Amino acid sequence: MKKICILGSTGSIGTQTLEIVREYNRDLKVISLSAASNIDLMEEQVREFHPSKVCMYDEAKADELRIKIADTDTEVLSGMNGLIELCEDDDVDMVVTAVVGMIGIRPTIAAIKAGKDIALANKETLVCAGHIIMPLAAQKGIKILPVDSEHSAIFQSLQGFPKERIEKILLTASGGPFRGLKRNELVNITWREALKHPNWSMGKKITIDSSTLVNKGLEVIEAKWLFGVEPDMIQVVLQPQSIIHSAVQYVDGGIIAQLGTPDMKLPIQYALFYPDRRPMKDERVDLFKLGQIIFDRPDMDTFLGLKLAYEAIGIGGSMPTVLNAANERAVSLFLNDRIRFLDIYDIIKQSMDRHKKIDDPTVEQILEAEADCYEFISSVWE
Ligand code: NDP
Ligand code: MG
């Protein structure tokens, strides 16, 4: 029986993780759950999965939830201290990090220090603090199991092969809803259009990131840290059908890939049961129906998200934090009709241009860089 804590249980990855727990309730047990403010869904989850503790980041919502579930045995915590307490709980074996954004940094570090394996969906955390998280995980001998579909595919393609024999990583991308459009056609794009992803159903922030290719940029940085490869060994390949989830090319020219339907349940389940592969009833790829597999080059001059991410990781230090923080704030402004689609790139670029890189930033310096970036964006754009 694996005992798990889910950070972000009310989101897209969180609810799909719970679907797997429902299916495998003799092998997986939920010890704790957390969310930001969605207490209605959290109440349902408490009544179904009987966690011993839950955390609502929002204190007022935690108070409301305490009243709603007063008839249960579940304890309600709140805020960052609550998230960290869940991660340090002796009862927990594995933490599924499915919160969105760099809010996940401190809980993830706490979980690793407490010796918990991590099923990692929360890529923003690795983008900002990969240089802290990966060495710490190695030192503690814990596993960081990727949930992001591309990184799970790379991880699966690495099984049984020596890492030193990697020639390059082929990181696939759908290209998002605006693939093929040019800059002048993106000027009036609304967030409603950007939320219509052709293949994947995901949370709002990552769906916008997919439309700007910032998501792919964050994934290049995520891959660098997870697999210890330099960014120039990571090639982004458009695969608009989202069937090849990524691949590894080895020094003998052989390419090993993982294919499947665009469904996050497989990578989540693989992380939960690694190294086992458990049965899953969902749809299969029908190769005859598919007919052919299409590839293309990403248009980095139009979709600047990828270019800016390569720049940020090239500079290194605290620059990826600024890329990520600026993007988090820009996406939120875009979703609130405060800026236009292409302003997202301008906000990231201007934030990076003014930042003075700090080498090997500590968690405090990462959070300071985030705060400084937010202050700058507020002064110029809000
Ligand atoms: P969602 O927006 O669907 O869900 C986010 C979850 O995090 C919700 O449960 C939300 O709670 C919770 N949350 C947000 N802020 C806090 C906070 N401060 N404290 C505690 N909980 C918080 O996001 P996704 O599931 O789409 O994405 C989660 C992560 O996984 C992201 O990093 C994303 O990049 C990554 N990922 C997602 C994929 C997908 O298919 N969705 C694919 C690959 C990676 P509430 O509901 O109360 O707001
Ligand atoms: Mg992905």
Short mmCIF file of C-alpha atoms and ligand atoms in Angstrom, two decimals:
data_model
loop_
_atom_site.label_atom_id
_atom_site.label_comp_id
_atom_site.label_asym_id
_atom_site.label_seq_id
_atom_site.Cartn_x
_atom_site.Cartn_y
_atom_site.Cartn_z
CA MET A 1 0.00 0.00 0.00
CA LYS A 2 1.52 3.32 -1.11
CA LYS A 3 0.43 6.28 1.03
CA ILE A 4 0.16 9.52 -0.88
CA CYS A 5 -0.26 13.25 -0.38
CA ILE A 6 -1.65 15.25 -3.32
CA LEU A 7 -0.80 18.95 -3.52
CA GLY A 8 -3.41 20.46 -5.85
CA SER A 9 -6.02 17.69 -5.59
CA THR A 10 -8.86 19.80 -7.05
CA GLY A 11 -7.04 20.55 -10.31
CA SER A 12 -6.72 18.74 -13.60
CA ILE A 13 -3.77 16.52 -12.56
CA GLY A 14 -5.06 16.19 -8.98
CA THR A 15 -8.51 14.88 -9.96
CA GLN A 16 -7.00 12.47 -12.50
CA THR A 17 -4.65 11.18 -9.79
CA LEU A 18 -7.70 10.52 -7.63
CA GLU A 19 -9.34 8.61 -10.51
CA ILE A 20 -6.35 6.25 -10.41
CA VAL A 21 -6.61 5.95 -6.61
CA ARG A 22 -10.30 5.05 -7.06
CA GLU A 23 -9.31 2.32 -9.54
CA TYR A 24 -6.45 0.99 -7.39
CA ASN A 25 -7.84 1.57 -3.91
CA ARG A 26 -6.13 -1.53 -2.54
CA ASP A 27 -2.68 -0.29 -3.56
CA LEU A 28 -2.95 3.47 -3.03
CA LYS A 29 -4.19 5.33 0.01
CA VAL A 30 -4.76 9.07 0.26
CA ILE A 31 -3.27 10.46 3.48
CA SER A 32 -3.63 14.15 2.65
CA LEU A 33 -4.95 16.57 0.03
CA SER A 34 -4.59 20.28 -0.61
CA ALA A 35 -5.98 23.05 -2.77
CA ALA A 36 -6.07 26.83 -2.89
CA SER A 37 -9.75 27.69 -2.39
CA ASN A 38 -12.13 25.15 -3.97
CA ILE A 39 -13.78 23.93 -0.77
CA ASP A 40 -16.82 22.38 -2.47
CA LEU A 41 -14.74 19.87 -4.39
CA MET A 42 -12.44 19.42 -1.40
CA GLU A 43 -15.43 18.50 0.75
CA GLU A 44 -16.46 15.83 -1.80
CA GLN A 45 -12.90 14.49 -1.87
CA VAL A 46 -12.73 14.34 1.94
CA ARG A 47 -15.99 12.40 2.09
CA GLU A 48 -14.85 9.95 -0.58
CA PHE A 49 -11.16 9.43 0.26
CA HIS A 50 -11.10 10.06 4.06
CA PRO A 51 -7.69 11.79 4.26
CA SER A 52 -6.37 12.36 7.77
CA LYS A 53 -5.38 15.96 6.88
CA VAL A 54 -6.17 18.52 4.19
CA CYS A 55 -4.79 21.99 3.61
CA MET A 56 -6.55 24.96 2.03
CA TYR A 57 -3.97 27.61 1.16
CA ASP A 58 -6.57 30.33 1.66
CA GLU A 59 -7.08 30.74 5.44
CA ALA A 60 -10.68 31.98 5.21
CA LYS A 61 -11.59 29.01 3.02
CA ALA A 62 -9.90 26.68 5.51
CA ASP A 63 -12.19 28.10 8.23
CA GLU A 64 -15.25 27.50 6.04
CA LEU A 65 -14.14 23.96 5.25
CA ARG A 66 -13.63 23.19 8.97
CA ILE A 67 -17.32 23.93 9.52
CA LYS A 68 -18.46 21.97 6.47
CA ILE A 69 -16.60 18.79 7.42
CA ALA A 70 -16.88 19.05 11.21
CA ASP A 71 -18.60 15.64 11.23
CA THR A 72 -15.51 13.91 9.73
CA ASP A 73 -12.14 12.97 11.29
CA THR A 74 -10.19 15.07 8.79
CA GLU A 75 -8.04 17.86 10.21
CA VAL A 76 -7.96 21.12 8.17
CA LEU A 77 -4.70 23.08 7.92
CA SER A 78 -3.99 26.29 6.01
CA GLY A 79 -1.33 28.38 4.29
CA MET A 80 2.26 27.52 3.41
CA ASN A 81 2.89 26.02 6.86
CA GLY A 82 -0.03 23.66 6.27
CA LEU A 83 1.35 22.56 2.88
CA ILE A 84 4.76 21.92 4.43
CA GLU A 85 3.22 19.99 7.34
CA LEU A 86 1.44 17.67 4.86
CA CYS A 87 4.73 17.04 3.06
CA GLU A 88 6.61 16.19 6.25
CA ASP A 89 3.97 13.80 7.63
CA ASP A 90 5.53 10.46 8.72
CA ASP A 91 2.56 8.60 7.26
CA VAL A 92 3.22 9.76 3.69
CA ASP A 93 5.40 7.75 1.24
CA MET A 94 4.95 9.86 -1.90
CA VAL A 95 3.96 13.45 -2.61
CA VAL A 96 2.20 14.21 -5.91
CA THR A 97 3.04 17.84 -6.68
CA ALA A 98 0.09 18.99 -8.81
CA VAL A 99 -0.17 22.60 -7.69
CA VAL A 100 0.26 25.19 -10.40
CA GLY A 101 3.10 27.69 -10.18
CA MET A 102 6.23 28.31 -8.14
CA ILE A 103 4.20 28.12 -4.92
CA GLY A 104 5.27 24.45 -5.06
CA ILE A 105 8.96 25.16 -4.38
CA ARG A 106 8.96 25.16 -0.56
CA PRO A 107 6.60 22.17 -0.08
CA THR A 108 8.58 20.11 -2.62
CA ILE A 109 11.86 20.84 -0.86
CA ALA A 110 10.26 19.99 2.51
CA ALA A 111 8.98 16.68 1.10
CA ILE A 112 12.42 15.73 -0.26
CA LYS A 113 14.11 16.63 3.04
CA ALA A 114 11.58 14.39 4.80
CA GLY A 115 12.56 11.52 2.46
CA LYS A 116 9.37 11.33 0.36
CA ASP A 117 9.41 10.24 -3.26
CA ILE A 118 7.94 12.88 -5.57
CA ALA A 119 5.57 12.40 -8.51
CA LEU A 120 6.28 15.76 -10.11
CA ALA A 121 3.76 17.58 -12.28
CA ASN A 122 4.57 21.05 -10.95
CA LYS A 123 7.20 21.98 -13.55
CA GLU A 124 7.51 25.64 -12.44
CA THR A 125 9.22 24.41 -9.28
CA LEU A 126 12.01 22.66 -11.22
CA VAL A 127 12.36 25.59 -13.61
CA CYS A 128 13.15 27.93 -10.70
CA ALA A 129 14.82 25.60 -8.22
CA GLY A 130 16.11 22.61 -10.21
CA HIS A 131 19.65 23.38 -9.03
CA ILE A 132 18.49 22.94 -5.41
CA ILE A 133 15.96 20.13 -5.86
CA MET A 134 17.92 17.64 -7.99
CA PRO A 135 21.11 17.53 -5.86
CA LEU A 136 18.99 17.38 -2.69
CA ALA A 137 16.99 14.45 -4.06
CA ALA A 138 20.23 12.64 -5.01
CA GLN A 139 21.67 13.27 -1.57
CA LYS A 140 18.52 11.95 0.13
CA GLY A 141 18.27 9.00 -2.28
CA ILE A 142 14.71 9.79 -3.25
CA LYS A 143 13.06 9.43 -6.64
CA ILE A 144 11.66 12.33 -8.63
CA LEU A 145 9.22 10.68 -11.04
CA PRO A 146 8.07 12.91 -13.89
CA VAL A 147 4.33 13.29 -14.48
CA ASP A 148 4.54 15.79 -17.34
CA SER A 149 3.73 13.63 -20.38
CA GLU A 150 6.88 14.48 -22.35
CA HIS A 151 9.18 13.89 -19.41
CA SER A 152 7.41 10.67 -18.53
CA ALA A 153 7.92 9.58 -22.16
CA ILE A 154 11.64 10.44 -21.96
CA PHE A 155 11.91 8.65 -18.62
CA GLN A 156 10.18 5.59 -20.08
CA SER A 157 12.49 5.72 -23.13
CA LEU A 158 15.51 5.73 -20.81
CA GLN A 159 14.59 2.52 -18.98
CA GLY A 160 17.33 -0.04 -19.49
CA PHE A 161 19.71 2.27 -21.35
CA PRO A 162 22.78 4.11 -20.01
CA LYS A 163 22.21 7.85 -19.67
CA GLU A 164 25.73 8.62 -20.90
CA ARG A 165 24.72 7.17 -24.28
CA ILE A 166 22.08 9.82 -24.97
CA GLU A 167 22.82 11.82 -28.11
CA LYS A 168 19.81 14.04 -27.86
CA ILE A 169 16.36 14.30 -26.41
CA LEU A 170 13.49 14.82 -28.84
CA LEU A 171 10.93 16.80 -26.89
CA THR A 172 7.65 16.81 -28.77
CA ALA A 173 5.07 19.62 -28.84
CA SER A 174 1.61 19.85 -30.35
CA GLY A 175 2.23 23.46 -31.36
CA GLY A 176 -0.98 24.54 -29.60
CA PRO A 177 -4.14 26.02 -31.10
CA PHE A 178 -2.35 28.73 -33.12
CA ARG A 179 0.23 26.58 -34.90
CA GLY A 180 0.93 27.99 -38.37
CA LEU A 181 -0.29 31.53 -37.55
CA LYS A 182 2.02 34.53 -37.93
CA ARG A 183 2.57 37.38 -35.49
CA ASN A 184 0.04 39.75 -37.10
CA GLU A 185 -2.63 37.04 -36.80
CA LEU A 186 -2.01 36.71 -33.05
CA VAL A 187 -2.64 40.36 -32.16
CA ASN A 188 -6.33 40.01 -31.35
CA ILE A 189 -6.33 36.49 -29.92
CA THR A 190 -8.51 36.24 -26.81
CA TRP A 191 -7.96 33.99 -23.81
CA ARG A 192 -11.11 32.07 -24.74
CA GLU A 193 -9.52 31.11 -28.06
CA ALA A 194 -6.22 30.32 -26.35
CA LEU A 195 -7.99 27.95 -23.93
CA LYS A 196 -9.14 25.71 -26.80
CA HIS A 197 -6.26 23.25 -26.96
CA PRO A 198 -6.53 20.89 -29.96
CA ASN A 199 -5.51 17.69 -28.11
CA TRP A 200 -5.12 18.04 -24.35
CA SER A 201 -7.58 18.99 -21.63
CA MET A 202 -5.61 20.73 -18.85
CA GLY A 203 -5.74 23.54 -16.29
CA LYS A 204 -6.05 27.13 -17.57
CA LYS A 205 -2.50 28.31 -16.93
CA ILE A 206 -0.76 25.44 -18.74
CA THR A 207 -3.26 25.69 -21.61
CA ILE A 208 -2.35 29.35 -22.16
CA ASP A 209 1.34 28.39 -21.82
CA SER A 210 0.84 25.79 -24.55
CA SER A 211 -0.58 28.42 -26.88
CA THR A 212 2.43 30.73 -26.39
CA LEU A 213 4.99 27.85 -26.42
CA VAL A 214 6.15 29.08 -23.01
CA ASN A 215 5.07 25.64 -21.78
CA LYS A 216 7.55 23.98 -24.15
CA GLY A 217 10.22 26.41 -22.98
CA LEU A 218 9.55 25.51 -19.35
CA GLU A 219 9.70 21.85 -20.38
CA VAL A 220 13.15 22.26 -21.96
CA ILE A 221 14.36 23.62 -18.60
CA GLU A 222 12.50 20.86 -16.73
CA ALA A 223 14.19 18.24 -18.94
CA LYS A 224 17.61 19.76 -18.34
CA TRP A 225 17.21 19.26 -14.60
CA LEU A 226 15.41 15.91 -14.62
CA PHE A 227 17.79 14.19 -17.02
CA GLY A 228 21.01 16.16 -16.46
CA VAL A 229 21.43 17.16 -20.13
CA GLU A 230 22.48 20.48 -21.59
CA PRO A 231 19.79 22.51 -23.42
CA ASP A 232 21.60 22.13 -26.78
CA MET A 233 20.97 18.37 -26.51
CA ILE A 234 17.21 18.98 -26.33
CA GLN A 235 15.50 19.38 -29.68
CA VAL A 236 11.87 20.47 -29.79
CA VAL A 237 9.90 18.72 -32.53
CA LEU A 238 6.31 19.58 -33.42
CA GLN A 239 4.10 16.49 -33.48
CA PRO A 240 0.65 18.02 -33.90
CA GLN A 241 -1.29 14.79 -33.25
CA SER A 242 0.24 14.42 -29.72
CA ILE A 243 0.76 10.68 -30.19
CA ILE A 244 4.54 10.54 -29.79
CA HIS A 245 4.97 11.98 -26.31
CA SER A 246 8.77 12.39 -26.69
CA ALA A 247 11.81 10.28 -27.51
CA VAL A 248 15.48 9.71 -26.81
CA GLN A 249 18.05 9.41 -29.60
CA TYR A 250 21.11 7.39 -28.58
CA VAL A 251 24.70 7.61 -29.83
CA ASP A 252 24.16 4.72 -32.28
CA GLY A 253 21.35 6.68 -33.96
CA GLY A 254 18.57 4.54 -32.49
CA ILE A 255 15.48 6.46 -31.36
CA ILE A 256 13.35 5.07 -28.52
CA ALA A 257 9.98 6.79 -28.12
CA GLN A 258 6.81 6.41 -26.07
CA LEU A 259 3.50 6.66 -27.90
CA GLY A 260 -0.04 6.80 -26.58
CA THR A 261 -3.28 8.76 -26.65
CA PRO A 262 -3.13 12.33 -25.29
CA ASP A 263 -4.29 11.36 -21.79
CA MET A 264 -2.44 12.31 -18.61
CA LYS A 265 -3.63 9.24 -16.75
CA LEU A 266 -0.90 7.03 -18.17
CA PRO A 267 2.02 9.25 -17.07
CA ILE A 268 0.39 9.82 -13.68
CA GLN A 269 -0.18 6.10 -13.17
CA TYR A 270 3.34 5.25 -14.36
CA ALA A 271 4.78 7.64 -11.75
CA LEU A 272 2.58 6.19 -9.00
CA PHE A 273 3.51 2.56 -9.72
CA TYR A 274 7.01 2.90 -11.22
CA PRO A 275 8.68 0.59 -12.25
CA ASP A 276 5.50 -1.47 -12.70
CA ARG A 277 3.07 -0.90 -15.58
CA ARG A 278 -0.47 -1.47 -14.38
CA PRO A 279 -3.48 -2.22 -16.60
CA MET A 280 -5.48 0.78 -17.78
CA LYS A 281 -8.79 0.48 -19.55
CA ASP A 282 -8.76 3.79 -21.45
CA GLU A 283 -8.66 4.20 -25.22
CA ARG A 284 -5.72 2.83 -27.28
CA VAL A 285 -3.93 4.49 -30.19
CA ASP A 286 -5.36 3.04 -33.40
CA LEU A 287 -2.38 3.12 -35.79
CA PHE A 288 -4.54 2.31 -38.82
CA LYS A 289 -6.90 5.17 -38.04
CA LEU A 290 -3.93 7.47 -37.45
CA GLY A 291 -2.45 6.50 -40.85
CA GLN A 292 0.61 8.71 -40.59
CA ILE A 293 2.62 10.56 -38.00
CA ILE A 294 3.35 14.21 -38.78
CA PHE A 295 6.39 16.25 -37.72
CA ASP A 296 7.33 19.91 -38.13
CA ARG A 297 9.77 22.51 -36.82
CA PRO A 298 8.62 24.93 -34.13
CA ASP A 299 8.25 28.56 -35.26
CA MET A 300 10.37 30.19 -32.56
CA ASP A 301 10.30 33.63 -34.20
CA THR A 302 6.52 33.86 -33.88
CA PHE A 303 6.04 31.89 -30.67
CA LEU A 304 8.73 33.57 -28.62
CA GLY A 305 8.08 31.51 -25.49
CA LEU A 306 10.52 28.84 -26.54
CA LYS A 307 13.23 31.29 -27.63
CA LEU A 308 12.99 33.24 -24.36
CA ALA A 309 13.26 30.00 -22.36
CA TYR A 310 16.42 28.93 -24.23
CA GLU A 311 17.82 32.40 -23.50
CA ALA A 312 16.92 32.18 -19.81
CA ILE A 313 18.47 28.76 -19.30
CA GLY A 314 21.54 29.88 -21.28
CA ILE A 315 22.03 32.75 -18.83
CA GLY A 316 21.13 30.43 -15.94
CA GLY A 317 21.12 31.33 -12.22
CA SER A 318 18.00 33.27 -11.29
CA MET A 319 17.00 34.08 -14.92
CA PRO A 320 14.67 31.06 -15.37
CA THR A 321 12.87 32.22 -12.19
CA VAL A 322 12.28 35.61 -13.80
CA LEU A 323 11.06 33.98 -17.03
CA ASN A 324 8.65 31.85 -15.00
CA ALA A 325 7.47 34.53 -12.56
CA ALA A 326 6.90 37.06 -15.35
CA ASN A 327 4.96 34.48 -17.30
CA GLU A 328 2.80 33.48 -14.30
CA ARG A 329 1.82 37.11 -13.76
CA ALA A 330 1.36 37.81 -17.48
CA VAL A 331 -0.93 34.80 -17.92
CA SER A 332 -3.01 35.90 -14.98
CA LEU A 333 -3.32 39.44 -16.45
CA PHE A 334 -4.25 37.95 -19.84
CA LEU A 335 -6.95 35.74 -18.27
CA ASN A 336 -8.34 38.86 -16.59
CA ASP A 337 -8.53 40.84 -19.87
CA ARG A 338 -5.83 43.26 -18.69
CA ILE A 339 -3.30 42.62 -21.46
CA ARG A 340 -3.26 41.18 -24.98
CA PHE A 341 -1.81 37.87 -26.13
CA LEU A 342 1.48 39.24 -27.50
CA ASP A 343 2.00 41.37 -24.36
CA ILE A 344 2.82 38.09 -22.57
CA TYR A 345 6.10 37.96 -24.54
CA ASP A 346 6.84 41.64 -23.94
CA ILE A 347 6.31 41.27 -20.21
CA ILE A 348 8.66 38.28 -20.04
CA LYS A 349 11.30 39.96 -22.21
CA GLN A 350 11.24 43.26 -20.32
CA SER A 351 11.39 41.45 -16.98
CA MET A 352 14.39 39.41 -18.13
CA ASP A 353 16.17 42.44 -19.65
CA ARG A 354 16.11 44.37 -16.37
CA HIS A 355 17.08 41.46 -14.11
CA LYS A 356 20.63 41.09 -12.82
CA LYS A 357 21.31 37.40 -12.64
CA ILE A 358 22.19 35.80 -9.30
CA ASP A 359 24.22 32.59 -9.57
CA ASP A 360 22.93 29.54 -7.67
CA PRO A 361 20.11 31.47 -5.98
CA THR A 362 18.86 30.23 -2.62
CA VAL A 363 15.12 29.71 -2.10
CA GLU A 364 14.96 33.14 -0.46
CA GLN A 365 16.71 34.75 -3.44
CA ILE A 366 14.33 32.95 -5.83
CA LEU A 367 11.34 34.30 -3.92
CA GLU A 368 12.91 37.77 -3.84
CA ALA A 369 13.46 37.67 -7.61
CA GLU A 370 9.80 36.67 -8.00
CA ALA A 371 8.60 39.53 -5.77
CA ASP A 372 10.83 42.04 -7.56
CA CYS A 373 9.53 40.87 -10.93
CA TYR A 374 5.89 41.16 -9.77
CA GLU A 375 6.55 44.69 -8.50
CA PHE A 376 8.02 45.70 -11.85
CA ILE A 377 5.08 44.23 -13.79
CA SER A 378 2.56 45.95 -11.50
CA SER A 379 4.26 49.30 -11.95
CA VAL A 380 4.29 49.08 -15.75
CA TRP A 381 1.29 46.96 -16.74
CA GLU A 382 -1.37 47.19 -14.06
P1 NDP B 1 -5.08 23.32 -12.34
O1 NDP B 1 -5.19 24.79 -12.44
O2 NDP B 1 -6.10 22.47 -12.99
O3 NDP B 1 -5.01 22.90 -10.78
C1 NDP B 1 -4.14 23.52 -9.89
C2 NDP B 1 -4.31 22.95 -8.52
O4 NDP B 1 -3.43 23.61 -7.62
C3 NDP B 1 -5.72 23.14 -7.94
O5 NDP B 1 -6.01 22.06 -7.10
C4 NDP B 1 -5.56 24.43 -7.14
O6 NDP B 1 -6.54 24.58 -6.11
C5 NDP B 1 -4.19 24.15 -6.55
N1 NDP B 1 -3.50 25.33 -6.06
C6 NDP B 1 -3.26 26.49 -6.72
N2 NDP B 1 -2.61 27.34 -5.93
C7 NDP B 1 -2.42 26.69 -4.75
C8 NDP B 1 -1.83 27.05 -3.53
N3 NDP B 1 -1.30 28.26 -3.34
N4 NDP B 1 -1.82 26.14 -2.52
C9 NDP B 1 -2.38 24.93 -2.68
N5 NDP B 1 -2.96 24.54 -3.81
C10 NDP B 1 -2.97 25.41 -4.83
O7 NDP B 1 -3.60 22.95 -12.85
P2 NDP B 1 -3.12 21.64 -13.61
O8 NDP B 1 -3.59 20.41 -12.89
O9 NDP B 1 -3.39 21.79 -15.05
O10 NDP B 1 -1.55 21.77 -13.45
C11 NDP B 1 -0.87 21.48 -12.24
C12 NDP B 1 0.63 21.41 -12.53
O11 NDP B 1 0.85 20.29 -13.39
C13 NDP B 1 1.17 22.63 -13.28
O12 NDP B 1 2.45 22.88 -12.83
C14 NDP B 1 1.19 22.19 -14.73
O13 NDP B 1 2.19 22.84 -15.47
C15 NDP B 1 1.49 20.70 -14.58
N6 NDP B 1 1.05 19.88 -15.69
C16 NDP B 1 -0.29 19.77 -15.96
C17 NDP B 1 -0.75 18.99 -17.00
C18 NDP B 1 -2.22 18.82 -17.26
O14 NDP B 1 -2.60 18.00 -18.11
N7 NDP B 1 -3.09 19.50 -16.58
C19 NDP B 1 0.19 18.30 -17.90
C20 NDP B 1 1.56 18.45 -17.50
C21 NDP B 1 1.96 19.21 -16.44
P3 NDP B 1 -7.98 25.32 -6.42
O15 NDP B 1 -8.75 24.35 -7.26
O16 NDP B 1 -8.55 25.52 -5.08
O17 NDP B 1 -7.64 26.59 -7.14
MG MG B 2 3.86 18.53 -21.08
#
